[in-house]
Coordinates of C-alpha atoms in Angstrom, one line a residue:
Chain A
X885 CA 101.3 83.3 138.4
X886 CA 102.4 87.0 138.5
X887 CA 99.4 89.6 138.2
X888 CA 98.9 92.6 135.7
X889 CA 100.3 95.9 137.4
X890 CA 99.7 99.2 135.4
X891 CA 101.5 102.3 135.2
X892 CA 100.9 104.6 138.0
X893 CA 102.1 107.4 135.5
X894 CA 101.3 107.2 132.4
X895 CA 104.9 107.3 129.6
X896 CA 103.0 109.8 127.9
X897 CA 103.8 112.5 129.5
X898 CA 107.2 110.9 132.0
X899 CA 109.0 110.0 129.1
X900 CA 108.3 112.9 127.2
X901 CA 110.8 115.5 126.3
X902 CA 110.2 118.7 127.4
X903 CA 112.3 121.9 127.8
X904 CA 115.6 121.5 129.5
X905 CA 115.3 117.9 129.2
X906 CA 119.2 116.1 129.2
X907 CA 120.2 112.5 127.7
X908 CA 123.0 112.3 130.1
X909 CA 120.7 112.7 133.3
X910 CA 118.1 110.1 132.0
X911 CA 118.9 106.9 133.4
X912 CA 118.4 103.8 130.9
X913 CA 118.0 101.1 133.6
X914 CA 115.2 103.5 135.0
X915 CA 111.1 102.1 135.0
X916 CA 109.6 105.6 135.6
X917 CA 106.2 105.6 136.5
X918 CA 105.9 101.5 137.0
X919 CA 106.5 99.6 139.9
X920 CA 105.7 96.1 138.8
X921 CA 108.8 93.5 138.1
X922 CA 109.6 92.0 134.8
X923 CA 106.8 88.8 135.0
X924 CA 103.8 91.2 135.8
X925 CA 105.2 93.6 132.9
X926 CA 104.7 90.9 130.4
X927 CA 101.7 90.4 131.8
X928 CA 100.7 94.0 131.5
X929 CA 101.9 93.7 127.4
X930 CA 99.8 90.1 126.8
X931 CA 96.5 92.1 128.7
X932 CA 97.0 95.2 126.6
X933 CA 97.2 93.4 122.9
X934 CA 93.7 92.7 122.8
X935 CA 92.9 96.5 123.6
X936 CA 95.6 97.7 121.0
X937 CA 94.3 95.4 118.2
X938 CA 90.5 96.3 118.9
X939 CA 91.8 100.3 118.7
X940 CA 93.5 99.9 115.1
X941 CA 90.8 97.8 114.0
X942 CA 88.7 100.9 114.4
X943 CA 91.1 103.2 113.3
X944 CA 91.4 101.2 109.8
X945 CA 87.2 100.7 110.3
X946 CA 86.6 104.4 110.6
X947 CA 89.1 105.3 107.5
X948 CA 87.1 103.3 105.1
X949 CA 84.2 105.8 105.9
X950 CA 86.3 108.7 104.9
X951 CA 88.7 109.6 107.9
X952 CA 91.5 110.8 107.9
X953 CA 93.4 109.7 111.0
X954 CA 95.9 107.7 111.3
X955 CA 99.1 107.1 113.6
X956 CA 103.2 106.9 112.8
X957 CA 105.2 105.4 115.4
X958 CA 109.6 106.6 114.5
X959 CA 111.4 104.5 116.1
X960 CA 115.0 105.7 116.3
X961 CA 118.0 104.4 118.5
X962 CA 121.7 102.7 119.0
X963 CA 121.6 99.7 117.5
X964 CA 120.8 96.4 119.7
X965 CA 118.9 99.0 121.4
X966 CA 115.5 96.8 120.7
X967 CA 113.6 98.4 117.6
X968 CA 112.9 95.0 116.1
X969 CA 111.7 93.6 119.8
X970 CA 109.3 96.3 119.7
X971 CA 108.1 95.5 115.9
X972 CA 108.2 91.8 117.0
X973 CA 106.3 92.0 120.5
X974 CA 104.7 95.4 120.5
X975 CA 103.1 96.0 116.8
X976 CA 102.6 92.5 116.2
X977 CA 99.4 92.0 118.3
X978 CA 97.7 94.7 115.6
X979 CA 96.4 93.1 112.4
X980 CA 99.2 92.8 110.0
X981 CA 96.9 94.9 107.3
X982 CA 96.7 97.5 109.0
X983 CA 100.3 98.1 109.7
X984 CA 102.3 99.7 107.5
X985 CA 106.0 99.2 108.1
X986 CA 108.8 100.9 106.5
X987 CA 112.7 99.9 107.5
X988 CA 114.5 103.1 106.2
X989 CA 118.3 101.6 104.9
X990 CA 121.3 103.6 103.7
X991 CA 119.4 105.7 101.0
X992 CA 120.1 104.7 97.3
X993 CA 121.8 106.7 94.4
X994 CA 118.0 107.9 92.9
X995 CA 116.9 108.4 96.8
X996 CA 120.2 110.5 97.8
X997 CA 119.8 112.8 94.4
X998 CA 116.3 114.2 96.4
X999 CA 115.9 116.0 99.0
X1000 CA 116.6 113.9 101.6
X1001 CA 112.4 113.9 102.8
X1002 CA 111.6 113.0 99.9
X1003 CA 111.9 108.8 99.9
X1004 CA 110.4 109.3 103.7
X1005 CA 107.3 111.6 102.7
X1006 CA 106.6 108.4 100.3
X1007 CA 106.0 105.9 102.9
X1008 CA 103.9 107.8 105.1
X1009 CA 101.1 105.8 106.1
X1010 CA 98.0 106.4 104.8
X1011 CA 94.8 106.9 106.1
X1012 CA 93.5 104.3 108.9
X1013 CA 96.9 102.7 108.9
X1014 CA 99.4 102.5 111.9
X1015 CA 102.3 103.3 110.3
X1016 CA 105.8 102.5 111.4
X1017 CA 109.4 103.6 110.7
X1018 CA 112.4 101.6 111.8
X1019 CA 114.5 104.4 111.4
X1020 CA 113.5 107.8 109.8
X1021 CA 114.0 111.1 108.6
X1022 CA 116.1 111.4 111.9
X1023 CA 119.0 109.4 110.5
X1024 CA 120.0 112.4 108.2
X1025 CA 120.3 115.0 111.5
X1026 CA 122.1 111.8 113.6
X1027 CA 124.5 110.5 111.7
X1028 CA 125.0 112.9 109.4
X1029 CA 125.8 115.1 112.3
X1030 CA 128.4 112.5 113.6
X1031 CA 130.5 112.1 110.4
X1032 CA 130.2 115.6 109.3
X1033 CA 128.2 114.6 106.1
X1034 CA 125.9 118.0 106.4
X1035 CA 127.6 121.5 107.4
X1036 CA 125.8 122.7 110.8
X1037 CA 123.7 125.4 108.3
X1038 CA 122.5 122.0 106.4
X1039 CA 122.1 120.7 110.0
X1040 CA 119.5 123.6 110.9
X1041 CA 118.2 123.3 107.5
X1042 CA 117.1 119.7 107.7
X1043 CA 115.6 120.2 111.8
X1044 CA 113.7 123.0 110.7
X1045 CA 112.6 121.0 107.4
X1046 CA 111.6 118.0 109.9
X1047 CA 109.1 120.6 111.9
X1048 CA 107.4 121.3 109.1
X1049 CA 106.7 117.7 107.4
X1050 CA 105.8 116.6 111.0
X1051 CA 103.2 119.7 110.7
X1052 CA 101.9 119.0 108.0
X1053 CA 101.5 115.3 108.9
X1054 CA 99.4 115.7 111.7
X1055 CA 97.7 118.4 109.7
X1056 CA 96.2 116.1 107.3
X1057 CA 95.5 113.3 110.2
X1058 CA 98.3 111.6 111.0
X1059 CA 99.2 111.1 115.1
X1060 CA 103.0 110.5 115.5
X1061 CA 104.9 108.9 118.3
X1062 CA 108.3 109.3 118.3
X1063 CA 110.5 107.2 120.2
X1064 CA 114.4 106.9 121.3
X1065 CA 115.3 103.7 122.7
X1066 CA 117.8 104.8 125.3
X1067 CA 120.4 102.2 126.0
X1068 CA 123.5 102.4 127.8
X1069 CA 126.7 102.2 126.1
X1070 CA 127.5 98.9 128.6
X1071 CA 124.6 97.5 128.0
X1072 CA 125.2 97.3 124.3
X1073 CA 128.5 95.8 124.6
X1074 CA 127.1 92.8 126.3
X1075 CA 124.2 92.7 123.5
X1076 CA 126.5 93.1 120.9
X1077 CA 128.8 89.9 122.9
X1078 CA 125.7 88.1 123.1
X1079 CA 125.0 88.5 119.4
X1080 CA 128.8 86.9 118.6
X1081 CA 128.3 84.3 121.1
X1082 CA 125.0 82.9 119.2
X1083 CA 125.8 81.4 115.7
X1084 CA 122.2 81.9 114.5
X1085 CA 122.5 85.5 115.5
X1086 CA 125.5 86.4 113.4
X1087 CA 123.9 87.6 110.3
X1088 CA 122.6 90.6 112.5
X1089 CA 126.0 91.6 113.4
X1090 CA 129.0 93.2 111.1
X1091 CA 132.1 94.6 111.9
X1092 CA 130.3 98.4 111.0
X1093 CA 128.5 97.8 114.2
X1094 CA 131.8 98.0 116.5
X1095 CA 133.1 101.6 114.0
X1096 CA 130.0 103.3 114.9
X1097 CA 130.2 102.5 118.3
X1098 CA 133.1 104.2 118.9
X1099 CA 131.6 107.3 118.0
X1100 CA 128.9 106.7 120.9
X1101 CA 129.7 110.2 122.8
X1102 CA 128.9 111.9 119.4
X1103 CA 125.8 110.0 118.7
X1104 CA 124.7 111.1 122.4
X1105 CA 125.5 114.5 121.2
X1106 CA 123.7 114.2 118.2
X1107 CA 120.5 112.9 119.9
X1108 CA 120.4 115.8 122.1
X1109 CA 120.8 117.8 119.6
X1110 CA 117.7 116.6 117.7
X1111 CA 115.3 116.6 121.1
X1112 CA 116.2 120.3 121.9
X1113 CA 115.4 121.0 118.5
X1114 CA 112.4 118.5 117.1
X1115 CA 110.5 118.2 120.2
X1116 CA 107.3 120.1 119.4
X1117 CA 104.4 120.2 120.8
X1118 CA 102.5 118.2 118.0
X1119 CA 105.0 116.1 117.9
X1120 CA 107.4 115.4 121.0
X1121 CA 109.8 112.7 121.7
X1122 CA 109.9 110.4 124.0
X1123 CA 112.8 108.7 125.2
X1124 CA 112.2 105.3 126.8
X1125 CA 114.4 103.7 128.9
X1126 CA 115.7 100.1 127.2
X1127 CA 118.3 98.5 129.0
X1128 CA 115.3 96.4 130.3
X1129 CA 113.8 94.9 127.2
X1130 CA 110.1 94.3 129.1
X1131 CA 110.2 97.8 130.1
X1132 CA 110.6 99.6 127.0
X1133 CA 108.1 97.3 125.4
X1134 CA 105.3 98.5 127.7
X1135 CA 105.9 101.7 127.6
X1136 CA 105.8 101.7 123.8
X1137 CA 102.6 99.9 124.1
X1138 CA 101.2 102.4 126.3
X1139 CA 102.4 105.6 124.0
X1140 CA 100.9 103.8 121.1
X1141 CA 97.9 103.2 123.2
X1142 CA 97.7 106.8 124.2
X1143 CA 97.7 107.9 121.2
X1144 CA 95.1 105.6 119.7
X1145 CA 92.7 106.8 122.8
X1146 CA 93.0 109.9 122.2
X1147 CA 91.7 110.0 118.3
X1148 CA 88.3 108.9 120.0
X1149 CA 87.8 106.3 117.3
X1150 CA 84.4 104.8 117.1
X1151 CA 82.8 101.8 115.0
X1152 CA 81.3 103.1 111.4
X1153 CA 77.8 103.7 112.3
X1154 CA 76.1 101.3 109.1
X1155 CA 74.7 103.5 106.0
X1156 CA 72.6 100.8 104.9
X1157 CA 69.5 99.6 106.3
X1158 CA 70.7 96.5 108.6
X1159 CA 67.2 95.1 108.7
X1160 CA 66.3 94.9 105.0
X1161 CA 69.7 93.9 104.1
X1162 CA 69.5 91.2 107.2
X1163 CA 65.8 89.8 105.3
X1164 CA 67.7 89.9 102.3
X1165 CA 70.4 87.9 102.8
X1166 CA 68.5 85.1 104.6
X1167 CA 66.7 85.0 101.2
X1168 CA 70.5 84.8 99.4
Chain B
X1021 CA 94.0 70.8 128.6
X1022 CA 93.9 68.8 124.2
X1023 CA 97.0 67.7 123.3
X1024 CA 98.5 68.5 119.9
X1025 CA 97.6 66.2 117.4
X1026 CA 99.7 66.0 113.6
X1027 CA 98.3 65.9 110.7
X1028 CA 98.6 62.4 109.2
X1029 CA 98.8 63.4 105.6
X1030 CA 100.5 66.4 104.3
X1031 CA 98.0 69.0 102.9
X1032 CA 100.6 69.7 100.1
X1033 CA 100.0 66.4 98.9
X1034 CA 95.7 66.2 99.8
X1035 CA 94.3 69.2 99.2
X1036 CA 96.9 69.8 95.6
X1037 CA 94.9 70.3 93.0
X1038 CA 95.6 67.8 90.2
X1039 CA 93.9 66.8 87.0
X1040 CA 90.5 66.0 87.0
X1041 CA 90.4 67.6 90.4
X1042 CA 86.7 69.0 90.4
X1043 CA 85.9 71.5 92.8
X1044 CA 82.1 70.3 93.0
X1045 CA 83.3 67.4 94.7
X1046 CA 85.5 69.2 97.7
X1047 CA 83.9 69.6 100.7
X1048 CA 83.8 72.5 102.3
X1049 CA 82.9 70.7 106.1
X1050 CA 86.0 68.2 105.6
X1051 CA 89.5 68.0 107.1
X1052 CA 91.3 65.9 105.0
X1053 CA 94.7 64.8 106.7
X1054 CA 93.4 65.6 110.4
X1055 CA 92.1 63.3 113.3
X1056 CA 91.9 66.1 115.5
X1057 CA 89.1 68.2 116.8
X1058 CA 89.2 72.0 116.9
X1059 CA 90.9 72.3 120.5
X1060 CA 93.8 69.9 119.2
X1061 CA 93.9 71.9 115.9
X1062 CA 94.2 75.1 118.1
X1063 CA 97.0 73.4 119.9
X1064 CA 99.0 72.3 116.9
X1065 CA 98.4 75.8 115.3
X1066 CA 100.5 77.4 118.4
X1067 CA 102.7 74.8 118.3
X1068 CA 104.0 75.4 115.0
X1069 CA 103.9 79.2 115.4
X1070 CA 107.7 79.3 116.6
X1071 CA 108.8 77.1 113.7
X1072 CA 107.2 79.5 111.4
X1073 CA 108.7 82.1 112.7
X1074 CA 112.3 80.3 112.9
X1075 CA 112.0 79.3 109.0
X1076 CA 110.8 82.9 108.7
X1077 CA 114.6 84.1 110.2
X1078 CA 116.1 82.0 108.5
X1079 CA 114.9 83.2 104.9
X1080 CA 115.6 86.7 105.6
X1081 CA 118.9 86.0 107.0
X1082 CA 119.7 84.0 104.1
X1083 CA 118.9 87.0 101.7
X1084 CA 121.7 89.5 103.4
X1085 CA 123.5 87.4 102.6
X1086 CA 122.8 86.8 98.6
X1087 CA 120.0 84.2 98.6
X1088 CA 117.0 84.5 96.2
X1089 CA 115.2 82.5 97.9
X1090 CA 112.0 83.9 98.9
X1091 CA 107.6 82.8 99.1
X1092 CA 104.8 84.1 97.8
X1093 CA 101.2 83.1 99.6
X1094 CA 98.6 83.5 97.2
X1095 CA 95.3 83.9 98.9
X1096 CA 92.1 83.8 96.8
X1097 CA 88.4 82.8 98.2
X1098 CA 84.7 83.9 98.3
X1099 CA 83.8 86.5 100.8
X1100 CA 83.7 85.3 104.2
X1101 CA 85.5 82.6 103.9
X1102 CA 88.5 83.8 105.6
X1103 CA 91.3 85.3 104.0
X1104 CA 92.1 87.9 106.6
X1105 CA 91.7 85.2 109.5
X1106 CA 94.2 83.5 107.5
X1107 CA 96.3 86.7 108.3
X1108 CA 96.0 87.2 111.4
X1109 CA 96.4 83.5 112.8
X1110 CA 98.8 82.4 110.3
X1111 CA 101.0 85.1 108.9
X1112 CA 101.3 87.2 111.9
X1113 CA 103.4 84.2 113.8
X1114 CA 106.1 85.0 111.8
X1115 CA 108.1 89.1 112.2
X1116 CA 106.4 91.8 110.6
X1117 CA 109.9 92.3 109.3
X1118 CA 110.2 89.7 107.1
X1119 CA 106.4 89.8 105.7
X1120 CA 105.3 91.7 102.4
X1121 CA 101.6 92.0 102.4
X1122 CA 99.6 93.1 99.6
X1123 CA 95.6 93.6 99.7
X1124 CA 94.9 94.2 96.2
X1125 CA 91.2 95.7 95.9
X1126 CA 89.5 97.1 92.9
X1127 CA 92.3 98.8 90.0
X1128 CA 92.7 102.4 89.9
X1129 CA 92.3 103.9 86.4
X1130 CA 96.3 104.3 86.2
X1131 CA 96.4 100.6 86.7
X1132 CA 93.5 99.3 84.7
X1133 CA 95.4 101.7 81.5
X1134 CA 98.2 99.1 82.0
X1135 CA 98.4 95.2 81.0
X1136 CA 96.7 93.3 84.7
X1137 CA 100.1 92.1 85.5
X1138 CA 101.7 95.7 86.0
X1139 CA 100.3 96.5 89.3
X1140 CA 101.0 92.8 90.6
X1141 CA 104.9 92.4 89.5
X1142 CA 105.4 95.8 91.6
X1143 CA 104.2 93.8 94.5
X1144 CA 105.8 91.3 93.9
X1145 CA 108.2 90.0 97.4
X1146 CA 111.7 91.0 97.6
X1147 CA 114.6 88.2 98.2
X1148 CA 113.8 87.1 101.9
X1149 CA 110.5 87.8 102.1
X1150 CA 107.3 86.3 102.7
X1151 CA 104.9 87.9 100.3
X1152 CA 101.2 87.6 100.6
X1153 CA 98.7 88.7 98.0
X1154 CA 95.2 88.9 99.6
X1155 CA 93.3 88.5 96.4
X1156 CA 95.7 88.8 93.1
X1157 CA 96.2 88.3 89.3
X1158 CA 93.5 85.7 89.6
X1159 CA 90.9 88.5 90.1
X1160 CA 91.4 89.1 86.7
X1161 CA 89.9 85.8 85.4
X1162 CA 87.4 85.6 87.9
X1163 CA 85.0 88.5 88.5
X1164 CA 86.1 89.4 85.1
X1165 CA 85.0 86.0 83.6
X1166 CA 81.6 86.2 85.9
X1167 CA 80.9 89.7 84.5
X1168 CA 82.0 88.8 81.0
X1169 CA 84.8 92.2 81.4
X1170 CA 87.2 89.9 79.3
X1171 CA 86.2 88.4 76.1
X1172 CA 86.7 84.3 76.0
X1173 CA 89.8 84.8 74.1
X1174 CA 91.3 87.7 76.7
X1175 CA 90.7 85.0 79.3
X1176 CA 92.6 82.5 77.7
X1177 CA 95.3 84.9 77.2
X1178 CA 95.6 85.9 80.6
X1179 CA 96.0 82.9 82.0
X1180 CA 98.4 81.5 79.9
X1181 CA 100.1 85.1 80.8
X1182 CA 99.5 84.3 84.3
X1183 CA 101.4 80.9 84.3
X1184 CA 104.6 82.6 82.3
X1185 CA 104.5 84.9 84.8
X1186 CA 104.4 82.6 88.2
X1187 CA 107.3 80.8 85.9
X1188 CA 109.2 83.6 86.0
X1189 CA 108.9 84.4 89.3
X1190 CA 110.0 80.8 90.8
X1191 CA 113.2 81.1 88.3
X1192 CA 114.3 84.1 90.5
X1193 CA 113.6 82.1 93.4
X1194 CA 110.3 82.6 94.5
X1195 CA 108.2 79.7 96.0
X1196 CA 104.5 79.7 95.3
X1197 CA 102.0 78.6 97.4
X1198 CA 98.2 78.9 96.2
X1199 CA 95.6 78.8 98.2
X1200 CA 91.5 79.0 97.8
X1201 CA 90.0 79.0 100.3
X1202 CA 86.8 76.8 99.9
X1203 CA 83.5 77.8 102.2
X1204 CA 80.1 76.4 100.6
X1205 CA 77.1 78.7 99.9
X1206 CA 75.5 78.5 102.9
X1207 CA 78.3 79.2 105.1
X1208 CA 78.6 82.1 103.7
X1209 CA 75.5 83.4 104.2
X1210 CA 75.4 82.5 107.9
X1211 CA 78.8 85.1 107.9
X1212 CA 76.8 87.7 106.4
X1213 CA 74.2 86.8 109.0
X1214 CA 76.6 87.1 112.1
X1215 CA 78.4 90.1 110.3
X1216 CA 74.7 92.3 110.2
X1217 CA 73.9 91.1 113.7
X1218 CA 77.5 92.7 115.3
X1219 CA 78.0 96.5 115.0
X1220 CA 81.2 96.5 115.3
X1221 CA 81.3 94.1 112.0
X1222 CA 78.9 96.8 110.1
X1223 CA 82.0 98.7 108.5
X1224 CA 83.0 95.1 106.4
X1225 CA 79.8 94.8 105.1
X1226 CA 78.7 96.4 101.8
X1227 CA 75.4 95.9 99.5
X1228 CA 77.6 94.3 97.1
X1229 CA 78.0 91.2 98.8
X1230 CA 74.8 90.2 98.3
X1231 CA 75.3 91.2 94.3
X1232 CA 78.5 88.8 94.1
X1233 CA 76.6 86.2 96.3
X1234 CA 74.3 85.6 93.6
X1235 CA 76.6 85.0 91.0
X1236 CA 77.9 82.0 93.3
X1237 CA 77.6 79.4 90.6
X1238 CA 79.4 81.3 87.8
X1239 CA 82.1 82.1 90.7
X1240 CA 82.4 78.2 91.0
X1241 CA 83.1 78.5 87.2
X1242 CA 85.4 80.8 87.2
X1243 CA 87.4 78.6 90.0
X1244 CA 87.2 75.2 88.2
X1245 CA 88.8 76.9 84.8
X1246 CA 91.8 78.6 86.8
X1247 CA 92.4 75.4 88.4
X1248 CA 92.1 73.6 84.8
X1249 CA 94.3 76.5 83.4
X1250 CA 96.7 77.2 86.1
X1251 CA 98.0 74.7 88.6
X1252 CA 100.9 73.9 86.8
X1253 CA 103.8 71.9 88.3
X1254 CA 105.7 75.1 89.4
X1255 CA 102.7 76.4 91.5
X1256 CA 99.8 74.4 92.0
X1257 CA 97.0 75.3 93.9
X1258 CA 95.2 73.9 96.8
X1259 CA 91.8 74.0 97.9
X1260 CA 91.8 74.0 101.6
X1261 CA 88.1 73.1 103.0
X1262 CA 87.2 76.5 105.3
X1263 CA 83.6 75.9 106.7
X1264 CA 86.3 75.2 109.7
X1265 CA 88.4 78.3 109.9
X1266 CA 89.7 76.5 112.6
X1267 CA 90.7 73.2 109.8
X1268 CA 91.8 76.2 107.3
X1269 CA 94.3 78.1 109.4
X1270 CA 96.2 74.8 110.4
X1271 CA 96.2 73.6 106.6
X1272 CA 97.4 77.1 105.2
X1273 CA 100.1 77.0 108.2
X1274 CA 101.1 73.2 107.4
X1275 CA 101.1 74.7 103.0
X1276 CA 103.9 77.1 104.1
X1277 CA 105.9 75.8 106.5
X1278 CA 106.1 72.7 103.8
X1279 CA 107.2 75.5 101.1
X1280 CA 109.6 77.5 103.7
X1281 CA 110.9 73.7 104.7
X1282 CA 112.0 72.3 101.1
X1283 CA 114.1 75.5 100.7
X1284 CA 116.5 73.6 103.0
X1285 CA 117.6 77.4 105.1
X1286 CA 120.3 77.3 107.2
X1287 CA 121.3 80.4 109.5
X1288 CA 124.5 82.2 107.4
X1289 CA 127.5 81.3 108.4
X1290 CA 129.8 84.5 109.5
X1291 CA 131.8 86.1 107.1
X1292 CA 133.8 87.6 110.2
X1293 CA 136.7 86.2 112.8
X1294 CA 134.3 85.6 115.6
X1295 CA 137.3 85.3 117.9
X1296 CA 138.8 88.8 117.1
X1297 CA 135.5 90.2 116.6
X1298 CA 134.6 89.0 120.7
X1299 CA 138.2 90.9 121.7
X1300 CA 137.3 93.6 119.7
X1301 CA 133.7 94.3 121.8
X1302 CA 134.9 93.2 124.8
X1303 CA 137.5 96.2 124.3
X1304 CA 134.8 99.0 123.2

């Protein structure tokens, strides 16, 4: 049986996008900072989902005394790029009521008549929750961007508009993780094969998914676009390698784990008097 | 290593609540429809996790495709007894995806100025779904019946109201399962016990407890008249014996996978030219 081998660098800060940082020169069939193989990877996810479920169990403990924190994990990316793996073998080991999970689809005829932050500023988690977009906000700066429905000034407009909801967000307690699952434009050609070669996989797949990826240079374009602008210091990007499925999982894990350790959460100290209440009950 | 062991009689057939079904006569300690011991009910509880999660495809796949097919797990029970075990074991097998949860605690003012069903048709699951309702309408004829808040007459009102309304619902394709969770008295007071005795389990423990815990014989009440009043043919209830969370997780499991099972789901068949679509991708 393969062992558990960690990170010797933690994703937090390997995978995150800092200045100068360049799609093209990041390298999707990369592991940075791990050296372990796939088997001890898995391993590494199965050993951490006890650690991740004990950290949001605390996190929804401490909001029920009155905090405020919470997390939002964006996950943005090509399709068959692995968003619902992540939801599937990532989230899942937290406590399905504490998650709050919002799949953001084409917008509707009320939601495109508002401000495009407007249906997105409605599912923000609240308090205590680990809240988690399947797409986002981003989706109006990608591909909006790649089909020219926004002029480059409403371009600006909407980055700028981001900034400041993501501000405000972690103003009032909320710790988010974005993420960009980077896939290579081969490797989702064989996903997408792999999808038409499985009958019970071909409700996932419609001919849409071929016209978009033919605009794949653009969407690269349009990703760049929206790290050199939305990658702030309260709320960076990270872009995580995912032509290996078990990678990118782990290194989700870890960013979500990061970002739970570092809200130092605690157990709820008790307000009532555990001994009197402990005499009474036996009384019950 | 235990082996799995089947149940030998379906708990949608043993623990249904019928007429003269008297709830003073379950018992709380019994596993009706199981040989097995706890190990073997462990085992079949993994076992059947993948099939959940298959059926659980299946529905949602179905929906994208024009289904109305969708379920609706009903959870009601005394504190303690196990609803969000129920959750975590049960539920989470299947994608967070495809699951609509809904905790419902006590009704904000907005909601309490509306007629009790206003806050829970909102909730109610969307085509493909698997909703759960951790508590539910039901709260409104029970602690409102054990704290006379509804007049004799409102009662009777409200559940006839509640039994138009679960009509409704499974005409528009919604399969009901409903569950009660059965603990006796003085399980529960061992829970409260272990729950003062573990810091970490401070932060789910209130005062209150104690206050509902001494209304237990009303609560019992309360339950026999919504099972007289409300398992109808459409959605009967079943009371699954929970001294054994163990017992109760496999029943709840065996109660859904029997619901998501008589929906007869197949995976859609593709609305595409596979053939063309492969040469397509294989040319992209």
């Amino acid at each position: 049986m393969a062992s558990v081998v960690k990170f010797n660098q933690h994703p937090t800060e390997t995978l995150k996008v800092g200045k100068g940082f360049s799609l093209a020169d990041a390298d999707p069939d990369s592991t940075p900072g791990y050296t372990g193989n796939k088997a001890e990877g898995k391993n590494l996810l199965a050993d951490l989902d006890g650690k991740l479920a004990e950290f949001q169990e605390k996190l929804f403990a401490e909001a029920k005394f009155g905090s405020a924190k919470r997390i939002l994990l964006i996950l943005q990316a090509m399709d068959t790029a692995g968003k619902g793996g992540i939801v599937r073998h990532v989230v899942r080991a937290m406590d399905p009521q504490g998650v709050q999970l919002k799949a953001f689809k084409a917008p509707s005829d009320a939601e495109k008549s508002h401000d495009f932050l407007w249906r997105i500023e409605k599912e923000a988690p609240v308090a205590g929750m680990v809240g988690v977009f399947d797409r986002s906000q981003y989706e109006d700066v990608l591909i909006h961007r790649v089909h020219s429905w926004a002029t480059p000034d409403e371009l600006e407009r909407r980055y700028a508009a981001i900034n400041e909801f993501e501000e405000r967000l972690t103003e009032s307690g909320t710790r988010i993780v974005k993420v960009m699952l980077n896939i290579s434009r081969d490797a989702q050609k064989d996903r997408l094969l792999t999808r038409l070669d499985d009958p019970s996989k071909h409700w996932k797949y419609s001919s849409g998914d071929l016209e978009e990826r033919a605009f794949w240079d653009d969407y690269m374009a349009a990703y760049q676009a929206v790290f050199d602008k939305t990658s702030t210091s309260v709320a960076p990007w990270h872009v995580v390698p995912a032509n290996r499925k078990w990678y990118a999982r782990i290194a989700v894990q870890q960013l979500v784990l990061g970002a739970l350790e570092e809200l130092n959460l605690e157990w709820p100290k008790a307000e009532f008097d555990v001994a009197a209440e402990r005499s009474l009950a036996e009384k019950s």
